Amino acid sequence: MQSIKLTYPITENDSHTVTEPQVMAIGEFDGLHLGHQEVIKRALTTAKHLRTPAAIMTFHPHPKEVLGQQKYTQLLTPVDQKRRMLERMGVDTMYLVSFNPDFMQLTPEQFVENVLIPMKVNTVIVGFDFNFGYRGAGTPDTLCELAQGRFAVEVVRPYQQGGVKVSSTLVREHLQKGEIEEANALLGRRYTVEGTVVNGDGRGRTIGFPTANINLAESFVIPALGVYAVQVTIDGEKFNAVMNVGKKPTFVADLERPTLEAHLFDFSRTIYGSAISVEFIAFLRPERKFSAVDELIAQIRRDADRAKSILTALENN
Ligand SMILES: Cc1cc2nc3c(=O)[nH]c(=O)nc-3n(C[C@H](O)[C@H](O)[C@H](O)COP(=O)(O)O)c2cc1C
Ligand SMILES: Nc1ncnc2c1ncn2[C@@H]1O[C@H](COP(=O)(O)OP(=O)(O)OP(=O)(O)O)[C@@H](O)[C@H]1O
């Protein structure tokens, strides 16, 4: 898959890189949840039918971040992870459009004439609630009108679960409440964060539960503070683990940012510096401050037992 950064205005050089007409699915696609997967599948099917490449146009930074919503600096699928997932799905090109003030102020007409037409789109695939252009003035109907027969527009029907539209916002809300199973059901996969193993304070070993501290590789949405049953992958090998996402209030006062630390079962290797990915499977309990370290240790032992039984049950299914 090619990954191409574009900054408005699109130059002749940019459009020369497009050598043949292409199918383009447009949207933020943060999370690549089941609704997004419907849109992307449609792009792939249409592209195959027309024998032209399938491309995705997505924006960076997240438009909602630029429009002042600070929490959108954290993403469900930051750009590197998204790139790898789209590649696995069979997408040919990912365009990453810089969402800067010039781009933001394009009218729907300008977006069509100055962006889509130079990108030689033959079909544009969008969801039923797609909005584009300054203040989101453009809708799928506007897109059809502005196309004037130069490209086709395919609009994907709402993909719902339990009568509710699957959306990135809903996935975020579930993660923020520790509702991992619900988030995973909307994603159609396990919510996964990636990073490297770094040194902690070394306290874990002294309390009998050594942990791999994870330094996230990109700015991921961090689920609710608390303890989770997870599966981690290190060098292609998968391990069951129990993970704390938290600020360790028993030991530390006012840690600024939560740490992610996983205790891997039946594991004794040194893995500092290794790449690690963590799949969230179940939320066990919120993090809390214990008045005695022994109480924390007894609780972690119970957490580990619960995580093991959840994860073993999964393996036997
Ligand atoms: C499964 C698990 C649950 C934990 N729960 C809590 C908790 O509820 N409260 C807390 O203060 N620390 C909790 N911790 C964090 C421990 O305090 C932490 O692992 C220990 O301080 C070691 O930190 P270090 O790796 O920075 O040395 C938990 C850790 C694990 C692995
Ligand atoms: N559940 C869905 N069914 C059909 N199309 C969808 C669905 N969710 C998103 N889309 C479409 O996929 C593209 C990318 O969606 P986008 O990431 O903007 O939406 P979203 O998941 O609803 O995000 P948010 O919750 O932040 O609004 C858009 O064209 C959008 O209309």
PDB file of C-alpha atoms in Angstrom, residues 8-303:
ATOM      1  CA  TYR A   8      -3.819  21.827   0.244  1.00  0.00           C
ATOM      2  CA  PRO A   9      -3.526  23.201  -2.415  1.00  0.00           C
ATOM      3  CA  ILE A  10      -3.032  19.976  -4.359  1.00  0.00           C
ATOM      4  CA  THR A  11      -0.167  20.608  -6.767  1.00  0.00           C
ATOM      5  CA  GLU A  12       0.295  19.326 -10.305  1.00  0.00           C
ATOM      6  CA  ASN A  13       3.041  17.126  -8.927  1.00  0.00           C
ATOM      7  CA  ASP A  14       0.560  15.560  -6.518  1.00  0.00           C
ATOM      8  CA  SER A  15      -1.955  14.843  -9.250  1.00  0.00           C
ATOM      9  CA  HIS A  16       0.755  13.456 -11.569  1.00  0.00           C
ATOM     10  CA  THR A  17       1.363  10.725  -8.985  1.00  0.00           C
ATOM     11  CA  VAL A  18      -2.178   9.527  -9.749  1.00  0.00           C
ATOM     12  CA  THR A  19      -1.698   7.707 -13.017  1.00  0.00           C
ATOM     13  CA  GLU A  20      -5.141   6.122 -13.348  1.00  0.00           C
ATOM     14  CA  PRO A  21      -8.694   6.740 -12.083  1.00  0.00           C
ATOM     15  CA  GLN A  22      -9.345   5.519  -8.581  1.00  0.00           C
ATOM     16  CA  VAL A  23     -12.121   4.679  -6.159  1.00  0.00           C
ATOM     17  CA  MET A  24     -11.932   6.845  -3.041  1.00  0.00           C
ATOM     18  CA  ALA A  25     -13.544   6.258   0.364  1.00  0.00           C
ATOM     19  CA  ILE A  26     -13.507   9.418   2.456  1.00  0.00           C
ATOM     20  CA  GLY A  27     -13.639   9.928   6.206  1.00  0.00           C
ATOM     21  CA  GLU A  28     -11.656  10.053   9.397  1.00  0.00           C
ATOM     22  CA  PHE A  29     -11.957   6.298   9.991  1.00  0.00           C
ATOM     23  CA  ASP A  30     -10.633   6.504  13.539  1.00  0.00           C
ATOM     24  CA  GLY A  31     -10.913   3.001  14.980  1.00  0.00           C
ATOM     25  CA  LEU A  32     -11.709   1.237  11.697  1.00  0.00           C
ATOM     26  CA  HIS A  33     -14.851  -0.057  13.416  1.00  0.00           C
ATOM     27  CA  LEU A  34     -17.515  -2.224  11.779  1.00  0.00           C
ATOM     28  CA  GLY A  35     -19.227   0.826  10.178  1.00  0.00           C
ATOM     29  CA  HIS A  36     -15.922   1.939   8.652  1.00  0.00           C
ATOM     30  CA  GLN A  37     -15.237  -1.625   7.527  1.00  0.00           C
ATOM     31  CA  GLU A  38     -18.535  -1.580   5.563  1.00  0.00           C
ATOM     32  CA  VAL A  39     -17.451   1.609   3.788  1.00  0.00           C
ATOM     33  CA  ILE A  40     -13.976   0.249   3.024  1.00  0.00           C
ATOM     34  CA  LYS A  41     -15.313  -3.116   1.861  1.00  0.00           C
ATOM     35  CA  ARG A  42     -17.609  -1.283  -0.536  1.00  0.00           C
ATOM     36  CA  ALA A  43     -14.627   0.671  -1.914  1.00  0.00           C
ATOM     37  CA  LEU A  44     -12.671  -2.553  -2.393  1.00  0.00           C
ATOM     38  CA  THR A  45     -15.571  -4.300  -4.146  1.00  0.00           C
ATOM     39  CA  THR A  46     -16.237  -1.353  -6.471  1.00  0.00           C
ATOM     40  CA  ALA A  47     -12.534  -0.985  -7.242  1.00  0.00           C
ATOM     41  CA  LYS A  48     -12.273  -4.665  -8.097  1.00  0.00           C
ATOM     42  CA  HIS A  49     -15.316  -4.436 -10.331  1.00  0.00           C
ATOM     43  CA  LEU A  50     -13.929  -1.374 -12.163  1.00  0.00           C
ATOM     44  CA  ARG A  51     -10.376  -2.784 -12.151  1.00  0.00           C
ATOM     45  CA  THR A  52      -9.000   0.402 -10.649  1.00  0.00           C
ATOM     46  CA  PRO A  53      -7.127   1.001  -7.373  1.00  0.00           C
ATOM     47  CA  ALA A  54      -8.958   1.506  -4.061  1.00  0.00           C
ATOM     48  CA  ALA A  55      -7.877   4.524  -2.030  1.00  0.00           C
ATOM     49  CA  ILE A  56      -8.827   5.976   1.334  1.00  0.00           C
ATOM     50  CA  MET A  57      -8.725   9.696   2.046  1.00  0.00           C
ATOM     51  CA  THR A  58      -8.292  10.500   5.682  1.00  0.00           C
ATOM     52  CA  PHE A  59      -7.268  13.594   7.619  1.00  0.00           C
ATOM     53  CA  HIS A  60      -4.570  14.534  10.057  1.00  0.00           C
ATOM     54  CA  PRO A  61      -4.736  15.902  12.685  1.00  0.00           C
ATOM     55  CA  HIS A  62      -8.248  14.706  13.516  1.00  0.00           C
ATOM     56  CA  PRO A  63     -10.656  17.453  12.347  1.00  0.00           C
ATOM     57  CA  LYS A  64     -12.337  17.435  15.768  1.00  0.00           C
ATOM     58  CA  GLU A  65      -8.956  18.199  17.386  1.00  0.00           C
ATOM     59  CA  VAL A  66      -8.415  21.153  15.048  1.00  0.00           C
ATOM     60  CA  LEU A  67     -11.929  22.340  15.827  1.00  0.00           C
ATOM     61  CA  GLY A  68     -10.969  22.569  19.487  1.00  0.00           C
ATOM     62  CA  GLN A  69     -11.735  19.177  21.022  1.00  0.00           C
ATOM     63  CA  GLN A  70      -8.493  18.466  22.852  1.00  0.00           C
ATOM     64  CA  LYS A  71      -9.273  14.800  23.550  1.00  0.00           C
ATOM     65  CA  TYR A  72      -8.938  14.026  19.829  1.00  0.00           C
ATOM     66  CA  THR A  73      -5.148  14.209  20.112  1.00  0.00           C
ATOM     67  CA  GLN A  74      -5.647  10.633  21.358  1.00  0.00           C
ATOM     68  CA  LEU A  75      -6.850   8.239  18.708  1.00  0.00           C
ATOM     69  CA  LEU A  76      -8.347   4.751  18.557  1.00  0.00           C
ATOM     70  CA  THR A  77      -6.136   3.980  15.564  1.00  0.00           C
ATOM     71  CA  PRO A  78      -3.252   6.469  15.323  1.00  0.00           C
ATOM     72  CA  VAL A  79      -1.791   6.863  11.873  1.00  0.00           C
ATOM     73  CA  ASP A  80       0.827   4.057  11.838  1.00  0.00           C
ATOM     74  CA  GLN A  81      -1.569   1.466  13.178  1.00  0.00           C
ATOM     75  CA  LYS A  82      -4.266   2.640  10.759  1.00  0.00           C
ATOM     76  CA  ARG A  83      -1.831   2.375   7.856  1.00  0.00           C
ATOM     77  CA  ARG A  84      -0.990  -1.232   8.723  1.00  0.00           C
ATOM     78  CA  MET A  85      -4.628  -2.194   9.173  1.00  0.00           C
ATOM     79  CA  LEU A  86      -5.685  -0.633   5.858  1.00  0.00           C
ATOM     80  CA  GLU A  87      -2.833  -2.421   4.115  1.00  0.00           C
ATOM     81  CA  ARG A  88      -4.010  -5.741   5.544  1.00  0.00           C
ATOM     82  CA  MET A  89      -7.526  -5.020   4.292  1.00  0.00           C
ATOM     83  CA  GLY A  90      -6.191  -4.661   0.748  1.00  0.00           C
ATOM     84  CA  VAL A  91      -6.391  -0.886   0.263  1.00  0.00           C
ATOM     85  CA  ASP A  92      -3.958   0.362  -2.431  1.00  0.00           C
ATOM     86  CA  THR A  93      -3.391   3.956  -1.304  1.00  0.00           C
ATOM     87  CA  MET A  94      -3.927   5.918   1.867  1.00  0.00           C
ATOM     88  CA  TYR A  95      -4.020   9.673   1.393  1.00  0.00           C
ATOM     89  CA  LEU A  96      -3.320  11.577   4.548  1.00  0.00           C
ATOM     90  CA  VAL A  97      -4.595  15.104   4.039  1.00  0.00           C
ATOM     91  CA  SER A  98      -3.231  17.779   6.321  1.00  0.00           C
ATOM     92  CA  PHE A  99      -6.270  19.307   8.019  1.00  0.00           C
ATOM     93  CA  ASN A 100      -4.946  22.860   8.082  1.00  0.00           C
ATOM     94  CA  PRO A 101      -6.858  26.175   8.069  1.00  0.00           C
ATOM     95  CA  ASP A 102      -6.763  26.423   4.240  1.00  0.00           C
ATOM     96  CA  PHE A 103      -8.213  22.972   3.842  1.00  0.00           C
ATOM     97  CA  MET A 104     -10.747  23.530   6.589  1.00  0.00           C
ATOM     98  CA  GLN A 105     -12.219  26.550   4.845  1.00  0.00           C
ATOM     99  CA  LEU A 106     -12.837  24.893   1.484  1.00  0.00           C
ATOM    100  CA  THR A 107     -16.424  25.082   0.318  1.00  0.00           C
ATOM    101  CA  PRO A 108     -17.991  21.803  -0.840  1.00  0.00           C
ATOM    102  CA  GLU A 109     -17.530  23.013  -4.459  1.00  0.00           C
ATOM    103  CA  GLN A 110     -13.850  23.767  -3.902  1.00  0.00           C
ATOM    104  CA  PHE A 111     -13.321  20.393  -2.247  1.00  0.00           C
ATOM    105  CA  VAL A 112     -14.759  18.666  -5.305  1.00  0.00           C
ATOM    106  CA  GLU A 113     -13.024  20.839  -7.931  1.00  0.00           C
ATOM    107  CA  ASN A 114      -9.652  21.333  -6.223  1.00  0.00           C
ATOM    108  CA  VAL A 115      -9.207  18.032  -4.417  1.00  0.00           C
ATOM    109  CA  LEU A 116     -11.360  15.199  -5.783  1.00  0.00           C
ATOM    110  CA  ILE A 117     -11.114  16.045  -9.490  1.00  0.00           C
ATOM    111  CA  PRO A 118      -7.279  16.421  -9.446  1.00  0.00           C
ATOM    112  CA  MET A 119      -7.131  13.057  -7.629  1.00  0.00           C
ATOM    113  CA  LYS A 120      -8.889  11.483 -10.665  1.00  0.00           C
ATOM    114  CA  VAL A 121     -11.650   9.829  -8.667  1.00  0.00           C
ATOM    115  CA  ASN A 122     -14.045   7.666 -10.667  1.00  0.00           C
ATOM    116  CA  THR A 123     -16.180   6.714  -7.646  1.00  0.00           C
ATOM    117  CA  VAL A 124     -16.452   8.257  -4.205  1.00  0.00           C
ATOM    118  CA  ILE A 125     -17.671   6.073  -1.351  1.00  0.00           C
ATOM    119  CA  VAL A 126     -19.055   7.753   1.761  1.00  0.00           C
ATOM    120  CA  GLY A 127     -21.331   6.892   4.652  1.00  0.00           C
ATOM    121  CA  PHE A 128     -24.903   8.214   4.843  1.00  0.00           C
ATOM    122  CA  ASP A 129     -23.876  10.855   7.434  1.00  0.00           C
ATOM    123  CA  PHE A 130     -20.720  12.080   5.682  1.00  0.00           C
ATOM    124  CA  ASN A 131     -20.161  15.841   5.904  1.00  0.00           C
ATOM    125  CA  PHE A 132     -17.539  17.845   4.097  1.00  0.00           C
ATOM    126  CA  GLY A 133     -16.509  21.399   3.312  1.00  0.00           C
ATOM    127  CA  TYR A 134     -16.503  24.431   5.565  1.00  0.00           C
ATOM    128  CA  ARG A 135     -18.596  23.788   8.696  1.00  0.00           C
ATOM    129  CA  GLY A 136     -19.600  20.435   7.261  1.00  0.00           C
ATOM    130  CA  ALA A 137     -21.987  22.072   4.785  1.00  0.00           C
ATOM    131  CA  GLY A 138     -21.680  19.278   2.213  1.00  0.00           C
ATOM    132  CA  THR A 139     -23.670  16.036   2.433  1.00  0.00           C
ATOM    133  CA  PRO A 140     -23.743  12.919   0.230  1.00  0.00           C
ATOM    134  CA  ASP A 141     -26.528  14.618  -1.815  1.00  0.00           C
ATOM    135  CA  THR A 142     -24.351  17.700  -2.344  1.00  0.00           C
ATOM    136  CA  LEU A 143     -21.545  15.431  -3.473  1.00  0.00           C
ATOM    137  CA  CYS A 144     -23.825  13.783  -6.082  1.00  0.00           C
ATOM    138  CA  GLU A 145     -24.898  17.197  -7.412  1.00  0.00           C
ATOM    139  CA  LEU A 146     -21.358  18.557  -7.560  1.00  0.00           C
ATOM    140  CA  ALA A 147     -20.073  15.442  -9.321  1.00  0.00           C
ATOM    141  CA  GLN A 148     -22.002  16.442 -12.482  1.00  0.00           C
ATOM    142  CA  GLY A 149     -21.504  13.007 -13.920  1.00  0.00           C
ATOM    143  CA  ARG A 150     -17.722  13.161 -13.628  1.00  0.00           C
ATOM    144  CA  PHE A 151     -17.640  10.523 -10.902  1.00  0.00           C
ATOM    145  CA  ALA A 152     -20.117   8.186  -9.267  1.00  0.00           C
ATOM    146  CA  VAL A 153     -21.082   8.480  -5.608  1.00  0.00           C
ATOM    147  CA  GLU A 154     -21.928   5.407  -3.538  1.00  0.00           C
ATOM    148  CA  VAL A 155     -23.533   6.046  -0.183  1.00  0.00           C
ATOM    149  CA  VAL A 156     -23.271   3.325   2.460  1.00  0.00           C
ATOM    150  CA  ARG A 157     -26.357   2.740   4.622  1.00  0.00           C
ATOM    151  CA  PRO A 158     -26.032   3.136   8.401  1.00  0.00           C
ATOM    152  CA  TYR A 159     -24.330   0.117   9.904  1.00  0.00           C
ATOM    153  CA  GLN A 160     -25.965  -0.462  13.252  1.00  0.00           C
ATOM    154  CA  GLN A 161     -25.623  -2.739  16.240  1.00  0.00           C
ATOM    155  CA  GLY A 162     -28.595  -3.170  18.570  1.00  0.00           C
ATOM    156  CA  GLY A 163     -30.425  -0.396  16.704  1.00  0.00           C
ATOM    157  CA  VAL A 164     -27.617   2.130  17.272  1.00  0.00           C
ATOM    158  CA  LYS A 165     -25.231   3.478  14.630  1.00  0.00           C
ATOM    159  CA  VAL A 166     -21.700   2.193  15.157  1.00  0.00           C
ATOM    160  CA  SER A 167     -19.402   5.232  15.552  1.00  0.00           C
ATOM    161  CA  SER A 168     -15.944   6.183  16.800  1.00  0.00           C
ATOM    162  CA  THR A 169     -17.616   8.367  19.416  1.00  0.00           C
ATOM    163  CA  LEU A 170     -19.491   5.386  20.835  1.00  0.00           C
ATOM    164  CA  VAL A 171     -16.326   3.264  20.945  1.00  0.00           C
ATOM    165  CA  ARG A 172     -14.545   6.061  22.842  1.00  0.00           C
ATOM    166  CA  GLU A 173     -17.420   6.368  25.300  1.00  0.00           C
ATOM    167  CA  HIS A 174     -17.316   2.646  26.069  1.00  0.00           C
ATOM    168  CA  LEU A 175     -13.528   2.668  26.534  1.00  0.00           C
ATOM    169  CA  GLN A 176     -13.772   5.661  28.857  1.00  0.00           C
ATOM    170  CA  LYS A 177     -16.167   3.648  31.029  1.00  0.00           C
ATOM    171  CA  GLY A 178     -14.054   0.482  30.923  1.00  0.00           C
ATOM    172  CA  GLU A 179     -16.731  -1.252  28.822  1.00  0.00           C
ATOM    173  CA  ILE A 180     -14.242  -3.283  26.846  1.00  0.00           C
ATOM    174  CA  GLU A 181     -16.544  -6.008  25.553  1.00  0.00           C
ATOM    175  CA  GLU A 182     -18.940  -3.359  24.199  1.00  0.00           C
ATOM    176  CA  ALA A 183     -16.109  -1.403  22.554  1.00  0.00           C
ATOM    177  CA  ASN A 184     -14.669  -4.588  21.043  1.00  0.00           C
ATOM    178  CA  ALA A 185     -18.076  -5.589  19.687  1.00  0.00           C
ATOM    179  CA  LEU A 186     -18.311  -2.280  17.780  1.00  0.00           C
ATOM    180  CA  LEU A 187     -14.725  -2.532  16.549  1.00  0.00           C
ATOM    181  CA  GLY A 188     -15.167  -6.127  15.383  1.00  0.00           C
ATOM    182  CA  ARG A 189     -11.753  -6.829  16.929  1.00  0.00           C
ATOM    183  CA  ARG A 190     -10.012  -6.274  20.227  1.00  0.00           C
ATOM    184  CA  TYR A 191      -8.989  -2.727  21.076  1.00  0.00           C
ATOM    185  CA  THR A 192      -5.198  -2.805  20.774  1.00  0.00           C
ATOM    186  CA  VAL A 193      -2.478  -0.377  21.826  1.00  0.00           C
ATOM    187  CA  GLU A 194       1.177  -0.639  20.835  1.00  0.00           C
ATOM    188  CA  GLY A 195       4.472   0.474  22.287  1.00  0.00           C
ATOM    189  CA  THR A 196       7.779  -0.643  23.738  1.00  0.00           C
ATOM    190  CA  VAL A 197       8.688  -2.121  27.099  1.00  0.00           C
ATOM    191  CA  VAL A 198      10.497   0.374  29.332  1.00  0.00           C
ATOM    192  CA  ASN A 199      11.847   0.360  32.882  1.00  0.00           C
ATOM    193  CA  GLY A 200       9.421   1.043  35.714  1.00  0.00           C
ATOM    194  CA  ASP A 201      10.433   1.903  39.276  1.00  0.00           C
ATOM    195  CA  GLY A 202      11.320  -1.757  39.877  1.00  0.00           C
ATOM    196  CA  ARG A 203       8.752  -1.983  42.679  1.00  0.00           C
ATOM    197  CA  GLY A 204       6.674  -4.665  40.940  1.00  0.00           C
ATOM    198  CA  ARG A 205       9.343  -7.298  41.427  1.00  0.00           C
ATOM    199  CA  THR A 206       9.591  -6.549  45.139  1.00  0.00           C
ATOM    200  CA  ILE A 207       5.850  -7.092  45.608  1.00  0.00           C
ATOM    201  CA  GLY A 208       5.962 -10.394  43.708  1.00  0.00           C
ATOM    202  CA  PHE A 209       4.367  -9.089  40.505  1.00  0.00           C
ATOM    203  CA  PRO A 210       6.974  -7.903  38.029  1.00  0.00           C
ATOM    204  CA  THR A 211       5.420  -5.858  35.242  1.00  0.00           C
ATOM    205  CA  ALA A 212       6.319  -4.793  31.736  1.00  0.00           C
ATOM    206  CA  ASN A 213       5.822  -1.010  31.647  1.00  0.00           C
ATOM    207  CA  ILE A 214       4.599   0.118  28.262  1.00  0.00           C
ATOM    208  CA  ASN A 215       5.630   3.301  26.547  1.00  0.00           C
ATOM    209  CA  LEU A 216       3.007   3.877  23.849  1.00  0.00           C
ATOM    210  CA  ALA A 217       4.387   4.300  20.342  1.00  0.00           C
ATOM    211  CA  GLU A 218       1.603   6.673  19.306  1.00  0.00           C
ATOM    212  CA  SER A 219      -1.070   8.747  20.983  1.00  0.00           C
ATOM    213  CA  PHE A 220      -3.725   6.095  21.720  1.00  0.00           C
ATOM    214  CA  VAL A 221      -7.007   6.573  23.592  1.00  0.00           C
ATOM    215  CA  ILE A 222      -6.368   5.131  27.051  1.00  0.00           C
ATOM    216  CA  PRO A 223      -9.305   3.185  28.510  1.00  0.00           C
ATOM    217  CA  ALA A 224     -10.659   3.862  32.020  1.00  0.00           C
ATOM    218  CA  LEU A 225      -8.122   3.586  34.826  1.00  0.00           C
ATOM    219  CA  GLY A 226      -8.270   0.099  36.267  1.00  0.00           C
ATOM    220  CA  VAL A 227      -7.273  -3.512  35.934  1.00  0.00           C
ATOM    221  CA  TYR A 228      -7.790  -5.555  32.758  1.00  0.00           C
ATOM    222  CA  ALA A 229      -7.420  -9.092  31.436  1.00  0.00           C
ATOM    223  CA  VAL A 230      -5.296  -8.681  28.299  1.00  0.00           C
ATOM    224  CA  GLN A 231      -3.256 -10.599  25.773  1.00  0.00           C
ATOM    225  CA  VAL A 232       0.102  -9.169  24.812  1.00  0.00           C
ATOM    226  CA  THR A 233       2.233  -9.947  21.782  1.00  0.00           C
ATOM    227  CA  ILE A 234       6.012  -9.706  21.977  1.00  0.00           C
ATOM    228  CA  ASP A 235       8.135 -10.696  18.974  1.00  0.00           C
ATOM    229  CA  GLY A 236       5.166 -12.473  17.395  1.00  0.00           C
ATOM    230  CA  GLU A 237       4.432 -14.541  20.524  1.00  0.00           C
ATOM    231  CA  LYS A 238       1.201 -14.115  22.468  1.00  0.00           C
ATOM    232  CA  PHE A 239       0.956 -14.202  26.277  1.00  0.00           C
ATOM    233  CA  ASN A 240      -1.901 -13.920  28.737  1.00  0.00           C
ATOM    234  CA  ALA A 241      -1.517 -11.105  31.234  1.00  0.00           C
ATOM    235  CA  VAL A 242      -3.200  -8.869  33.783  1.00  0.00           C
ATOM    236  CA  MET A 243      -2.687  -5.164  33.280  1.00  0.00           C
ATOM    237  CA  ASN A 244      -3.035  -2.060  35.396  1.00  0.00           C
ATOM    238  CA  VAL A 245      -3.815   1.217  33.656  1.00  0.00           C
ATOM    239  CA  GLY A 246      -3.313   3.752  36.371  1.00  0.00           C
ATOM    240  CA  LYS A 247      -1.490   6.159  38.576  1.00  0.00           C
ATOM    241  CA  LYS A 248      -0.482   3.754  41.374  1.00  0.00           C
ATOM    242  CA  PRO A 249      -2.097   5.844  44.140  1.00  0.00           C
ATOM    243  CA  THR A 250      -0.936   3.360  46.785  1.00  0.00           C
ATOM    244  CA  PHE A 251       2.651   4.436  46.124  1.00  0.00           C
ATOM    245  CA  VAL A 252       2.619   7.715  44.235  1.00  0.00           C
ATOM    246  CA  ALA A 253       0.778  10.972  44.869  1.00  0.00           C
ATOM    247  CA  ASP A 254      -0.645  12.703  41.780  1.00  0.00           C
ATOM    248  CA  LEU A 255       1.162  10.909  38.979  1.00  0.00           C
ATOM    249  CA  GLU A 256       0.498  13.137  35.998  1.00  0.00           C
ATOM    250  CA  ARG A 257      -0.209  10.547  33.337  1.00  0.00           C
ATOM    251  CA  PRO A 258      -1.434   6.981  33.750  1.00  0.00           C
ATOM    252  CA  THR A 259       1.054   4.184  33.190  1.00  0.00           C
ATOM    253  CA  LEU A 260       0.251   0.902  31.495  1.00  0.00           C
ATOM    254  CA  GLU A 261       1.885  -2.111  33.084  1.00  0.00           C
ATOM    255  CA  ALA A 262       1.273  -5.757  32.376  1.00  0.00           C
ATOM    256  CA  HIS A 263       2.110  -8.756  34.514  1.00  0.00           C
ATOM    257  CA  LEU A 264       2.601 -11.656  32.080  1.00  0.00           C
ATOM    258  CA  PHE A 265       1.752 -15.120  33.396  1.00  0.00           C
ATOM    259  CA  ASP A 266       4.456 -17.818  33.469  1.00  0.00           C
ATOM    260  CA  PHE A 267       7.034 -15.466  32.034  1.00  0.00           C
ATOM    261  CA  SER A 268      10.549 -14.672  33.169  1.00  0.00           C
ATOM    262  CA  ARG A 269      12.385 -13.161  30.191  1.00  0.00           C
ATOM    263  CA  THR A 270      13.972  -9.736  30.124  1.00  0.00           C
ATOM    264  CA  ILE A 271      12.150  -7.756  27.462  1.00  0.00           C
ATOM    265  CA  TYR A 272      13.204  -4.141  27.965  1.00  0.00           C
ATOM    266  CA  GLY A 273      13.164  -2.386  24.607  1.00  0.00           C
ATOM    267  CA  SER A 274      10.938  -4.999  22.922  1.00  0.00           C
ATOM    268  CA  ALA A 275       7.947  -3.979  20.831  1.00  0.00           C
ATOM    269  CA  ILE A 276       4.715  -4.980  22.547  1.00  0.00           C
ATOM    270  CA  SER A 277       1.054  -4.845  21.599  1.00  0.00           C
ATOM    271  CA  VAL A 278      -1.738  -5.174  24.113  1.00  0.00           C
ATOM    272  CA  GLU A 279      -5.230  -6.457  23.287  1.00  0.00           C
ATOM    273  CA  PHE A 280      -7.846  -5.439  25.848  1.00  0.00           C
ATOM    274  CA  ILE A 281     -10.219  -8.278  26.669  1.00  0.00           C
ATOM    275  CA  ALA A 282     -12.073  -7.567  29.927  1.00  0.00           C
ATOM    276  CA  PHE A 283     -12.252  -4.913  32.628  1.00  0.00           C
ATOM    277  CA  LEU A 284     -11.823  -6.366  36.106  1.00  0.00           C
ATOM    278  CA  ARG A 285     -12.084  -3.405  38.510  1.00  0.00           C
ATOM    279  CA  PRO A 286     -11.240   0.275  38.931  1.00  0.00           C
ATOM    280  CA  GLU A 287      -7.819   1.190  40.323  1.00  0.00           C
ATOM    281  CA  ARG A 288      -7.815   2.198  44.007  1.00  0.00           C
ATOM    282  CA  LYS A 289      -5.577   3.378  46.784  1.00  0.00           C
ATOM    283  CA  PHE A 290      -4.798   0.690  49.347  1.00  0.00           C
ATOM    284  CA  SER A 291      -3.852   1.619  52.902  1.00  0.00           C
ATOM    285  CA  ALA A 292      -1.409  -1.286  53.168  1.00  0.00           C
ATOM    286  CA  VAL A 293       0.831  -2.834  50.520  1.00  0.00           C
ATOM    287  CA  ASP A 294      -0.205  -6.341  51.670  1.00  0.00           C
ATOM    288  CA  GLU A 295      -3.803  -5.554  50.774  1.00  0.00           C
ATOM    289  CA  LEU A 296      -2.722  -4.464  47.298  1.00  0.00           C
ATOM    290  CA  ILE A 297      -0.695  -7.670  46.875  1.00  0.00           C
ATOM    291  CA  ALA A 298      -3.676  -9.833  47.928  1.00  0.00           C
ATOM    292  CA  GLN A 299      -5.901  -7.933  45.495  1.00  0.00           C
ATOM    293  CA  ILE A 300      -3.431  -8.300  42.599  1.00  0.00           C
ATOM    294  CA  ARG A 301      -3.347 -12.052  43.326  1.00  0.00           C
ATOM    295  CA  ARG A 302      -7.162 -12.157  42.972  1.00  0.00           C
ATOM    296  CA  ASP A 303      -6.966 -10.017  39.813  1.00  0.00           C
TER     297      ASP A 303
END
